[in-house]
Coordinates of C-alpha atoms in Angstrom, one line a residue:
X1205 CA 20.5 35.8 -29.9
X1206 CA 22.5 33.8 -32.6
X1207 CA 24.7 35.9 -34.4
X1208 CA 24.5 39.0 -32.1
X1209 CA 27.8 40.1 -29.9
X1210 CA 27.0 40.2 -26.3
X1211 CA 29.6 41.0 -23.8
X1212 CA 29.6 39.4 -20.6
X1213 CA 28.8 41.1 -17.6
X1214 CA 29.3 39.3 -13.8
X1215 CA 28.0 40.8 -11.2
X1216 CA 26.0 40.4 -7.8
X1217 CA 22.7 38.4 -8.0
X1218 CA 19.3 40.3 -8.2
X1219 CA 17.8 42.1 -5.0
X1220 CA 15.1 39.6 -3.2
X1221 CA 11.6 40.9 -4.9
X1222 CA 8.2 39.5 -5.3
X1223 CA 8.9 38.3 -8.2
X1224 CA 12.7 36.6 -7.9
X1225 CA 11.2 32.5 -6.9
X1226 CA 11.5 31.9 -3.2
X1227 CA 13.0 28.1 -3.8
X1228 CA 16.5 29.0 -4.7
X1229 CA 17.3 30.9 -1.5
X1230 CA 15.3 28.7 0.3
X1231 CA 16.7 25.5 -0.7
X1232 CA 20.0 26.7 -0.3
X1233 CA 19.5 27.8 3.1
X1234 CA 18.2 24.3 4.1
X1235 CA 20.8 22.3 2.4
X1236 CA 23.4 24.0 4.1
X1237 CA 21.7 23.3 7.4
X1238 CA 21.4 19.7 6.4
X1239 CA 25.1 20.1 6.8
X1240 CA 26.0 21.1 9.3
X1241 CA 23.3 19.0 11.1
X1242 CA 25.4 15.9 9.0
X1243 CA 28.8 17.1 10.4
X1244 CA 27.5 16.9 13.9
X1245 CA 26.6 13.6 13.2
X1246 CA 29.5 12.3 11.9
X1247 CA 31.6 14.2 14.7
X1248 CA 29.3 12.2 17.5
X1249 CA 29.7 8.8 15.6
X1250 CA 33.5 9.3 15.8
X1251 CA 33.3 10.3 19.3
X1252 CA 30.3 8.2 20.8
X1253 CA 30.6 4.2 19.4
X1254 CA 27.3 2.6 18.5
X1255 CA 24.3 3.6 15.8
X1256 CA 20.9 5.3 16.4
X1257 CA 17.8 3.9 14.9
X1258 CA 14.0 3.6 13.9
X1259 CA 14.0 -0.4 14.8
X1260 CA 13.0 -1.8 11.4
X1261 CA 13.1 1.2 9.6
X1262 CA 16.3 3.1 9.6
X1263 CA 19.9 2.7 11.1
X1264 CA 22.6 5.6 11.2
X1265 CA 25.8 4.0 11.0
X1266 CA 29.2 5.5 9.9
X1267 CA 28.3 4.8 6.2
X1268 CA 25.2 6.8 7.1
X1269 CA 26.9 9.5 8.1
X1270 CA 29.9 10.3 6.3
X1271 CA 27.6 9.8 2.9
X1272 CA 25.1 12.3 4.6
X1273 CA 28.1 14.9 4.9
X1274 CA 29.2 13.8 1.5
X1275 CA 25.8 14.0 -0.1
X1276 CA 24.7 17.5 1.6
X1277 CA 28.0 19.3 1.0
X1278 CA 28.0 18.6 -2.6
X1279 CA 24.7 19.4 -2.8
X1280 CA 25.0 23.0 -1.2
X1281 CA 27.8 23.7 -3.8
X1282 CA 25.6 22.9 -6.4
X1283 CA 23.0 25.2 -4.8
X1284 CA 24.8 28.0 -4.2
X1285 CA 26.2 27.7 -8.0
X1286 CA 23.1 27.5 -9.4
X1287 CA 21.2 30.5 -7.9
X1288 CA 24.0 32.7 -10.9
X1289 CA 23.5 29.9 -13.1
X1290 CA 19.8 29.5 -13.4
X1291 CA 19.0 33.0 -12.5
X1292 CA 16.2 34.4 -14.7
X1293 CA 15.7 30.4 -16.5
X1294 CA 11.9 29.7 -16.6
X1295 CA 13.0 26.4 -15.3
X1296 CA 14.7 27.6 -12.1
X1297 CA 12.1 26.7 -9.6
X1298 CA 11.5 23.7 -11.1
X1299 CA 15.2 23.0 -11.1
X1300 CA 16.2 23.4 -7.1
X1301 CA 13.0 21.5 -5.9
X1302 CA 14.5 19.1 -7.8
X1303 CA 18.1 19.1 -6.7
X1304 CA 17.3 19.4 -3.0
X1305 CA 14.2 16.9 -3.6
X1306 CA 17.4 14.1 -5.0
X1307 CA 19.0 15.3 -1.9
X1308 CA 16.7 14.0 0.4
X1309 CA 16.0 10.9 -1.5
X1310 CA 19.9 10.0 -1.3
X1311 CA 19.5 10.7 2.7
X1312 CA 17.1 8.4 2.9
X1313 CA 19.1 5.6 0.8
X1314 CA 22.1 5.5 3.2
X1315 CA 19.7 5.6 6.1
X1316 CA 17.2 3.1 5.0
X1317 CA 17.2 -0.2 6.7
X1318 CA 13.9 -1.5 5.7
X1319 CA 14.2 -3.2 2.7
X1320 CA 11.0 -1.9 0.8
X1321 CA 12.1 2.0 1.5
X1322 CA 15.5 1.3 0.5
X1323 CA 13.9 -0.2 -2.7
X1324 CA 11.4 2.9 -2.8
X1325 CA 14.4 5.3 -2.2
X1326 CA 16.7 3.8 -5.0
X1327 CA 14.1 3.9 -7.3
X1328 CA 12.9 8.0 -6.4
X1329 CA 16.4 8.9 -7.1
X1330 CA 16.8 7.5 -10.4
X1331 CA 13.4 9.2 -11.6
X1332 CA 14.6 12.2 -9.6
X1333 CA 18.1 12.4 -11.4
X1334 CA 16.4 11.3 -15.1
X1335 CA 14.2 14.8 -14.8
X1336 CA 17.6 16.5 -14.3
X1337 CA 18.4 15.5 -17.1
X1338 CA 15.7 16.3 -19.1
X1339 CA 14.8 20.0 -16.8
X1340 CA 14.5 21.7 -20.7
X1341 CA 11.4 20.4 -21.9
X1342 CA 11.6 22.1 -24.9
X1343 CA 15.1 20.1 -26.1
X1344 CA 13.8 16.9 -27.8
X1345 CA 17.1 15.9 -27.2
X1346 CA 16.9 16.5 -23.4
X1347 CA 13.2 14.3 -23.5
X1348 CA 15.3 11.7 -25.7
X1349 CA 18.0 11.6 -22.8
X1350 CA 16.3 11.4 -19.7
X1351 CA 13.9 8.5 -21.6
X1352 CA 17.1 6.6 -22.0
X1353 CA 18.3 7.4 -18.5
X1354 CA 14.7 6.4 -17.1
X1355 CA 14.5 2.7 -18.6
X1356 CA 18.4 2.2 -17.4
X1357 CA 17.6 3.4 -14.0
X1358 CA 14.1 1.6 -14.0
X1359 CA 16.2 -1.5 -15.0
X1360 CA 18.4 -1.0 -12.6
X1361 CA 15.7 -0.9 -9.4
X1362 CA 14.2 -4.0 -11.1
X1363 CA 17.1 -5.5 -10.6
X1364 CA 17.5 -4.7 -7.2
X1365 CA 14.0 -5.3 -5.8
X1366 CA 14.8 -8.8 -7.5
X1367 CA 18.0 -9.3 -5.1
X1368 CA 16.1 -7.9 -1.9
X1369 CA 12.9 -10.2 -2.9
X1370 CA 15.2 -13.3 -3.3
X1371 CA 17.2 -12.4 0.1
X1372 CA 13.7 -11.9 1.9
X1373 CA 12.5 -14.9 0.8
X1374 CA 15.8 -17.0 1.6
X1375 CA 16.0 -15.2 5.2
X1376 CA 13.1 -14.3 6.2
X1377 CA 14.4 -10.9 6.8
X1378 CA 12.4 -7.3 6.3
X1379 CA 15.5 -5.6 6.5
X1380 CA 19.0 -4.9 5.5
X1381 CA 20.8 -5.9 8.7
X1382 CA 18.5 -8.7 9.1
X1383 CA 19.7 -10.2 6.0
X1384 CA 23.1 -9.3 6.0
X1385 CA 23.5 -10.9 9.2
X1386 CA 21.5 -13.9 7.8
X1387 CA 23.2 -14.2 4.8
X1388 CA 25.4 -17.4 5.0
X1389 CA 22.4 -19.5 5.5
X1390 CA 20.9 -18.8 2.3
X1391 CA 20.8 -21.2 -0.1
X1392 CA 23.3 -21.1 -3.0
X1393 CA 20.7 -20.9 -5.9
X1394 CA 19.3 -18.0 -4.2
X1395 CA 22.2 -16.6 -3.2
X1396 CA 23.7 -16.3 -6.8
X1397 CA 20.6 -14.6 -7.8
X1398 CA 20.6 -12.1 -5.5
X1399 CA 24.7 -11.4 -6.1
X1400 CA 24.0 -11.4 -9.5
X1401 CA 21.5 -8.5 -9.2
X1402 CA 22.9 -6.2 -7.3
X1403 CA 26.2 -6.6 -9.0
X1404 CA 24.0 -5.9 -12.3
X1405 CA 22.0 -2.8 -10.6
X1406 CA 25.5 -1.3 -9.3
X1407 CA 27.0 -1.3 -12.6
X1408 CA 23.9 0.3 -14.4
X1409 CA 24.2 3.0 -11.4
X1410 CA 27.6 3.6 -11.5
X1411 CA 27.8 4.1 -15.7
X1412 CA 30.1 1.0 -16.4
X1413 CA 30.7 -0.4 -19.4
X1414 CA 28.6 -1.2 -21.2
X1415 CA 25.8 0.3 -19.0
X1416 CA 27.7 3.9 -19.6
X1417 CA 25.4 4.7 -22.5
X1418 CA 22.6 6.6 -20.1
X1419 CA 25.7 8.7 -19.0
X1420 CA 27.1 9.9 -22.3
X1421 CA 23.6 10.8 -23.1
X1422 CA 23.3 12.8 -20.2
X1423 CA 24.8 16.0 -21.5
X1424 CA 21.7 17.6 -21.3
X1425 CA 21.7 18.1 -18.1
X1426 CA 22.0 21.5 -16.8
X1427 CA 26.0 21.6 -15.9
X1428 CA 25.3 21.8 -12.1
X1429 CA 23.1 19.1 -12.5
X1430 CA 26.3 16.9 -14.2
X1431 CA 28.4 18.2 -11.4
X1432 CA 26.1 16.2 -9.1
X1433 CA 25.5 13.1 -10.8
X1434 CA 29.1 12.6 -11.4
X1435 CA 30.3 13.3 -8.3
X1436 CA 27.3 11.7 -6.5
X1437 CA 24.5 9.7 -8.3
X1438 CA 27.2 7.3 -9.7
X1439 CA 28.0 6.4 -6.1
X1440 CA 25.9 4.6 -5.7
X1441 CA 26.9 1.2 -7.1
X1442 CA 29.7 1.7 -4.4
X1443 CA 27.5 2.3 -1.6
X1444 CA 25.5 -0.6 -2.5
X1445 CA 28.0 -3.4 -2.9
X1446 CA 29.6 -1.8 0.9
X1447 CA 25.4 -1.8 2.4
X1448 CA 25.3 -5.3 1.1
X1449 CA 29.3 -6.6 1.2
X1450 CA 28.5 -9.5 3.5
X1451 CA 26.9 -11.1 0.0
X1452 CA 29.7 -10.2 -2.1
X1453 CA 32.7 -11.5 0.1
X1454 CA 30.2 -14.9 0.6
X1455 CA 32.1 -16.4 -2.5
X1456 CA 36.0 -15.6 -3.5
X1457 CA 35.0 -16.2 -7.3
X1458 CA 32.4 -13.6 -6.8
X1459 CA 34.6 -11.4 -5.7
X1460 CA 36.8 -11.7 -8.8
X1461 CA 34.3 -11.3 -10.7
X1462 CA 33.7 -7.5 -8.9
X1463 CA 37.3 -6.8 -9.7
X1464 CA 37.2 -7.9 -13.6
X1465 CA 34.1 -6.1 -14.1
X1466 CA 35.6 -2.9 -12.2
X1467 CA 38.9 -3.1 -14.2
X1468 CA 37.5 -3.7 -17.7
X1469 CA 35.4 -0.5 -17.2
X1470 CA 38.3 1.4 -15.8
X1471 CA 40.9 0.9 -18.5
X1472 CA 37.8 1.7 -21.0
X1473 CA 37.1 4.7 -19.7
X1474 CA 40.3 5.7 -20.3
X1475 CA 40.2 4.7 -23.7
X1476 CA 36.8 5.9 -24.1
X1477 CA 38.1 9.5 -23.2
X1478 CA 41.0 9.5 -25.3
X1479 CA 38.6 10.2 -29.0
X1480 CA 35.8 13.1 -26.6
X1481 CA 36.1 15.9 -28.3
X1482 CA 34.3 17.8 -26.1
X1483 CA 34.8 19.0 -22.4
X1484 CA 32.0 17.1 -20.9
X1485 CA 32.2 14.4 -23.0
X1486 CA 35.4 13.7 -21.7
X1487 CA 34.8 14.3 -18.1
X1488 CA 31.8 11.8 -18.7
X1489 CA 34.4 9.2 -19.9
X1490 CA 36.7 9.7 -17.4
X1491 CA 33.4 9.3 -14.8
X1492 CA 33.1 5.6 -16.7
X1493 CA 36.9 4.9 -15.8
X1494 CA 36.9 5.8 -12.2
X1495 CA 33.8 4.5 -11.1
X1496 CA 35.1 1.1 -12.1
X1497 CA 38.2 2.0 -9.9
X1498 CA 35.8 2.2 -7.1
X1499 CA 33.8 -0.9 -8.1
X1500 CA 37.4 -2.9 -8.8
X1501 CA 38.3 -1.6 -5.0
X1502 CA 35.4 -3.1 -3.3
X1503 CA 35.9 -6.1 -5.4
X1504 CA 39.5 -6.1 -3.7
X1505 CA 38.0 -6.2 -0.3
X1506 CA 38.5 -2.4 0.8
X1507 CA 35.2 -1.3 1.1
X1508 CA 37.0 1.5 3.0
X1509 CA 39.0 2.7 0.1
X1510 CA 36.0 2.5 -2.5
X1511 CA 34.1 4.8 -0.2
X1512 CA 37.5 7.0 0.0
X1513 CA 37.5 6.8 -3.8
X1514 CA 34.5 7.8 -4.6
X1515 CA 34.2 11.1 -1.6
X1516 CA 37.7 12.3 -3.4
X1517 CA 36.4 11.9 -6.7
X1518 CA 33.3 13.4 -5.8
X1519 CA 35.0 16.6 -5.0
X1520 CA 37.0 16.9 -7.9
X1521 CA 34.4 16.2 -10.2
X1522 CA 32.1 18.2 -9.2
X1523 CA 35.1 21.0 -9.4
X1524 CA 35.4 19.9 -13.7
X1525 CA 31.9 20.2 -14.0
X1526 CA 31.4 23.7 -12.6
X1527 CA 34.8 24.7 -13.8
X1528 CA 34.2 23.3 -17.2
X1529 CA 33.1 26.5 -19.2
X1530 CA 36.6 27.8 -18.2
X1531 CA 38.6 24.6 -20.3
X1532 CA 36.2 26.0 -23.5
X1533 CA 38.7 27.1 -26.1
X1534 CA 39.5 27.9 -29.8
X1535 CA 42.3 26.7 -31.4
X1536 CA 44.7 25.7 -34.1
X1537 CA 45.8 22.2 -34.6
X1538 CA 49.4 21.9 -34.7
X1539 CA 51.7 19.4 -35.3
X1540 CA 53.2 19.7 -32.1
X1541 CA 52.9 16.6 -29.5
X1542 CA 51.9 19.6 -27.0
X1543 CA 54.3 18.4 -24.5
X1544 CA 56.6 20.7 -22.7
X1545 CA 59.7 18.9 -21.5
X1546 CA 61.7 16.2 -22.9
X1547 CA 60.0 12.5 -23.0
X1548 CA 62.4 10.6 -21.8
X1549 CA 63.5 13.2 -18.9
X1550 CA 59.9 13.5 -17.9
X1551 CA 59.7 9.2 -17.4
X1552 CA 62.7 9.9 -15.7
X1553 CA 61.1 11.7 -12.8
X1554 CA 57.2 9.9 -13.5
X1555 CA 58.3 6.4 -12.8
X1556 CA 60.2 7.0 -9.7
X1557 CA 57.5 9.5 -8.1
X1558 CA 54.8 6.9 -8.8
X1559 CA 56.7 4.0 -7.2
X1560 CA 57.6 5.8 -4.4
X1561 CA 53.9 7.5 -4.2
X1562 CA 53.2 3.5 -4.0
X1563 CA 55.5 3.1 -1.3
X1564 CA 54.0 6.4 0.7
X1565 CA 50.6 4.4 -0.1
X1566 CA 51.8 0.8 1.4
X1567 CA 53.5 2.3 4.2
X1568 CA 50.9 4.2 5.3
X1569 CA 48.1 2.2 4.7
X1570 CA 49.5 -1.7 5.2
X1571 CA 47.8 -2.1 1.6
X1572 CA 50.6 -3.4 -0.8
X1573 CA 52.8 -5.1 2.2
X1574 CA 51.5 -8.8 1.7
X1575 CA 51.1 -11.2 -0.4
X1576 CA 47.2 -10.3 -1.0
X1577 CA 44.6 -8.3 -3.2
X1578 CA 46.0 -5.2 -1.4
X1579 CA 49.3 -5.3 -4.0
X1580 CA 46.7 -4.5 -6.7
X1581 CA 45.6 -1.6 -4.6
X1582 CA 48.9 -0.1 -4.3
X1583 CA 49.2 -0.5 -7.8
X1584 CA 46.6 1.8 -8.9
X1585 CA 48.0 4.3 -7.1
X1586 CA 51.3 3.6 -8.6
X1587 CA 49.8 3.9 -12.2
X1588 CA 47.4 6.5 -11.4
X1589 CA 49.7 8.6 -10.1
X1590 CA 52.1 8.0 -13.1
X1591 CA 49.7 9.3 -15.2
X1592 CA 49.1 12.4 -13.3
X1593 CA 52.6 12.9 -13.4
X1594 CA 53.1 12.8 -16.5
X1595 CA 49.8 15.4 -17.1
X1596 CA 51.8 17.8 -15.1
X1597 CA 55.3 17.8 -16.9
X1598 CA 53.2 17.8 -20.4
X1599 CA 50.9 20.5 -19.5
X1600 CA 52.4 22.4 -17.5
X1601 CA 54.3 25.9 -18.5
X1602 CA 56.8 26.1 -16.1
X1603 CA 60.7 26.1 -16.6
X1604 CA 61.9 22.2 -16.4
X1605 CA 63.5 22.4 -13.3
X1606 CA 60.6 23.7 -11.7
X1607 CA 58.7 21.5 -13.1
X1608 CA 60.6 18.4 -12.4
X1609 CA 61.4 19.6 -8.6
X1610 CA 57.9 20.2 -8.1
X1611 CA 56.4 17.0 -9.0
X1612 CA 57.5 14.6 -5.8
X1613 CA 56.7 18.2 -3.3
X1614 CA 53.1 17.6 -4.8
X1615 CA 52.5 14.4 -5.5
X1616 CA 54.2 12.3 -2.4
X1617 CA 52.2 14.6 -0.2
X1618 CA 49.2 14.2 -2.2
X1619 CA 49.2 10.5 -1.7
X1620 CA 49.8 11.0 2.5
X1621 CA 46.7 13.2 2.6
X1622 CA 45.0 10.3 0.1
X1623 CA 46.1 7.7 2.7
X1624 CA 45.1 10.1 5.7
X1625 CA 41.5 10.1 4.2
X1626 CA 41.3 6.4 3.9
X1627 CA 42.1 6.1 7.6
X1628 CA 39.5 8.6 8.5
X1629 CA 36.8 7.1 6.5
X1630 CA 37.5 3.3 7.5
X1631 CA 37.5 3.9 11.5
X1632 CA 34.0 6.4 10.7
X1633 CA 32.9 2.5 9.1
X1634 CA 33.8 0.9 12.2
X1635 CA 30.8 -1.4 13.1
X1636 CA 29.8 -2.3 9.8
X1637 CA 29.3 -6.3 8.9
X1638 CA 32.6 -5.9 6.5
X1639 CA 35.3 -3.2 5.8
X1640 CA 37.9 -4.8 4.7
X1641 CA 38.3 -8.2 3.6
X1642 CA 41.4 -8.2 1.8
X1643 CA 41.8 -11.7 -0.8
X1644 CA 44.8 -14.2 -1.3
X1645 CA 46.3 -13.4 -4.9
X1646 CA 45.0 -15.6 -7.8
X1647 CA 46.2 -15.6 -11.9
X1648 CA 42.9 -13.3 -11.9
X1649 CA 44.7 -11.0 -10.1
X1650 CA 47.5 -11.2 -12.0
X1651 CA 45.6 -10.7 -15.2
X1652 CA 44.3 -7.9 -14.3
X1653 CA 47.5 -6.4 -13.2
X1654 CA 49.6 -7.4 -16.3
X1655 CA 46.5 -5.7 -18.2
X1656 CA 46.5 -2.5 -16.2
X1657 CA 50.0 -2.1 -17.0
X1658 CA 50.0 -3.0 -20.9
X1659 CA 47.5 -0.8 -21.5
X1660 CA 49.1 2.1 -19.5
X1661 CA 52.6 1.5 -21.7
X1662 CA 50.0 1.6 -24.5
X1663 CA 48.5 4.6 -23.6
X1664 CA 51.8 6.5 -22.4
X1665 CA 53.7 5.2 -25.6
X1666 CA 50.7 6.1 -28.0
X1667 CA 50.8 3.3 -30.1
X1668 CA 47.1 2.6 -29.6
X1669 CA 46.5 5.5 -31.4
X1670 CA 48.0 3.6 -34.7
X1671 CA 45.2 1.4 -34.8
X1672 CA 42.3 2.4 -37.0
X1673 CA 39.8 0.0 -36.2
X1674 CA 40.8 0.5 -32.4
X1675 CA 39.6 4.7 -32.8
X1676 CA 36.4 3.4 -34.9
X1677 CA 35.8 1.0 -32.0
X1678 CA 36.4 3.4 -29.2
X1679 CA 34.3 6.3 -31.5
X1680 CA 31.2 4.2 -31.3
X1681 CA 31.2 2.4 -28.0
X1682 CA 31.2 7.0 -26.8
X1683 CA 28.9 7.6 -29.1
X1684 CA 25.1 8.3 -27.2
X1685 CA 22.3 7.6 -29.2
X1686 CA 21.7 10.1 -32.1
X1687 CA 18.7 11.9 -30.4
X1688 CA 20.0 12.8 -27.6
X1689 CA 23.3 14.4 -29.6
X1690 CA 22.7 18.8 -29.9
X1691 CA 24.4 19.6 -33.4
X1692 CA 23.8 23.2 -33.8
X1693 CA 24.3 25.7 -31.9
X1694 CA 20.7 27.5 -32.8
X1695 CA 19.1 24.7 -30.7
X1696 CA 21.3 25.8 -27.8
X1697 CA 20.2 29.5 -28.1
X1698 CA 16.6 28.8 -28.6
X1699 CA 16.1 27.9 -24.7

């Protein structure tokens, strides 16, 4: 194959014969059906109050639900992907029981109110997800990948059956209600251990720093097999800190220390992605950054908006992913700064979109209209959507006036339909022990605000990229480990 011109032909998939595997079709028929089955049950949790459950064993609450349609939906568009993209692979059958085998496991998860099967399920879709990443066998890099991936995420459900072990043992409890409801009687010393561990096993889920190494190593993967762990096996640090926010919100310094952790992996992200050279690479940095967005939120108090965060992520990661053999290019450094307006003019129209997308936000919302954790909310929006502002003007090739005209049309309402999502998903949370839980401002706070916006001026202004010793330190902290790295193209061709 290496060396020889081949031109690409797209066309239908194969006919249905004995020999085409049964599983792809199969799978994709069910997933869809898992659905549709989930939409129904989020549409009857909206319209009918109250949760149905296996007393004990399983609750379906709004969390339950809306994850369930999250889960399944991205998982059918993975499926139906897939059957072109692994057509004719000796590894396709292999691959879908897979994928719709994670699919159930992550049902089960949201759904699981016993604490041993929500142990049992965290645990099955780590081993499920560190297969996907090493599906091609014959890659020593894919086997050196998915063994890092498999000691992270076998840390990681260490970790947690150490939380649910210490809140069993301080409550009394078998299950997750049971010891969220119980929680404020348990004993400080316990209760810091258990925090403690989830915190830990969220962050090793989620790929933050410096627990994003298993990520960066997971290139491996079959692309539709990134496109769902990035838009949803990183989730689920979120979903666990929102199953178990009575224990975070226990303690206000806690609850700082949420944010800090969320923020430091956000702005590093960013960083992180600024030396990828690569397409996934970067979209795996970028993963880093916003899933500390979503762990910062929850730190905040709006378990609503870190659920909203992570569903609109979700979509429009899994989008990159599939989409990311189109962003493949060759070309010719230049000397030109690649933007296509003038800098000052475009800061003109950025900073005035992204404080009045802040306003929109606040407005909308109540988030950013008191003197609470909330402000810090309606900053990120402000600063993230200064920064896709400024994306557009840079990179995009339309005459200036269009350009500038178009950017408050889209953006302002980008950020209504953003709000509108975050109403939807907090009244389908309705009933859980906390949504929101919104903190008086502190000089934490403040820190991590001032920092936010330094580091954006840093960014935006490009003096970070004067430091040497700044792009050495950025260069190793992306770097996976060596074995996992494919540096010819001959080992791509051979499977």
């Amino acid at each position: 194959m290496t060396g020889s011109d081949q031109q690409t032909t797209v066309g239908s998939l194969p006919e249905t014969t004995t020999s085409t595997p049964l599983a792809p079709a199969v799978f994709t028929r069910l997933v869809w059906l898992l659905w549709v089955a989930s939409l129904g049950a989020l549409v009857a949790r909206l319209r009918f109050d109250g949760a149905w459950e296996l007393p004990g064993v399983a609750a379906v609450d709004g969390l339950t639900v809306v994850m369930w349609v999250v889960v399944t939906f991205f998982s059918g568009i993975v499926h139906s992907y897939s059957r072109r993209y692994m057509a004719g692979s000796r590894h396709e059958t292999r691959f879908f029981t897979l994928v719709f085998a994670f699919t159930l496991v992550v049902m089960a998860l949201v759904a699981a109110d016993h604490l041993a099967l929500f142990a049992a399920a965290w645990l099955a879709m780590g081993l499920l997800m560190a297969d996907l990443i090493g599906l091609i066998r014959g890659w020593p890099q894919a086997r050196a990948a998915a063994s890092v991936a498999r000691r992270y995420f076998l840390a990681s459900s260490g970790l947690l059956a150490v939380a649910l072990l210490t809140l069993w043992l301080a409550t009394g409890a078998t299950t997750v209600s049971g010891v969220v409801a119980g929680v404020d009687a348990v004993p400080q010393s316990y209760w810091l251990v258990a925090a403690g561990a989830l915190l830990l096993a969220a962050m090793i889920q989620s790929a933050l720093v410096p627990f994003h190494t298993w990520l960066l190593s997971s290139m491996t993967a079959p692309t539709p097999a990134s496109a769902l762990m990035h838009a949803g096996f990183v989730n689920a640090g979120g979903v666990l800190l929102v199953r178990f926010a009575p224990v975070a919100v226990r303690d206000p310094t806690f609850m700082l220390l949420i944010v800090v952790v969320g923020a430091v992996s956000a702005l590093l992200g960013k960083l992180l992605k600024s030396v990828q050279t690569d397409v996934k690479g970067q979209l795996g940095c970028s993963t880093v950054g916003q899933m500390g967005f979503m762990i910062a939120q929850a730190g905040l108090g709006f378990f609503g908006a870190a659920i909203t965060h992570l569903i609109l992520h979700g979509f429009y990661k899994a989008y990159q992913f599939l989409a990311s053999g189109s962003r493949v290019e060759r070309t010719t450094p230049t000397t030109a700064g690649g933007s296509n307006g003038d800098t000052s003019t475009d800061l003109l129209v950025a900073l005035p979109t992204a404080v009045a997308g802040g306003a929109v936000f606040a407005l909308l919302t109540g988030k950013g209209t008191a003197l609470d954790s909330g402000l810090l909310l309606a900053l990120f929006v402000v600063l993230t959507t200064f920064r896709a502002t400024r994306e557009m003007l840079q990179h995009t090739s339309l005459p200036a006036t269009v350009r500038y005209g178009a950017v408050p049309l889209v953006f302002l309402p980008a950020i209504a339909g953003y709000a509108a999502a975050y109403h939807l998903v907090t009244a389908a949370l309705v009933g859980l022990p906390v949504v929101t839980a919104p903190a008086a401002l502190t000089p934490v706070h403040g820190a991590v605000a001032a920092g936010f916006v330094l580091a954006y001026v840093a960014i935006e202004s490009g003096v970070y990229r004067s430091s040497t010793r700044l792009y050495v330190m950025l260069s190793n902290a992306a770097s996976p480990p060596t074995d996992t790295v494919l540096t010819s193209t001959e080992e791509y061709n051979e499977y």
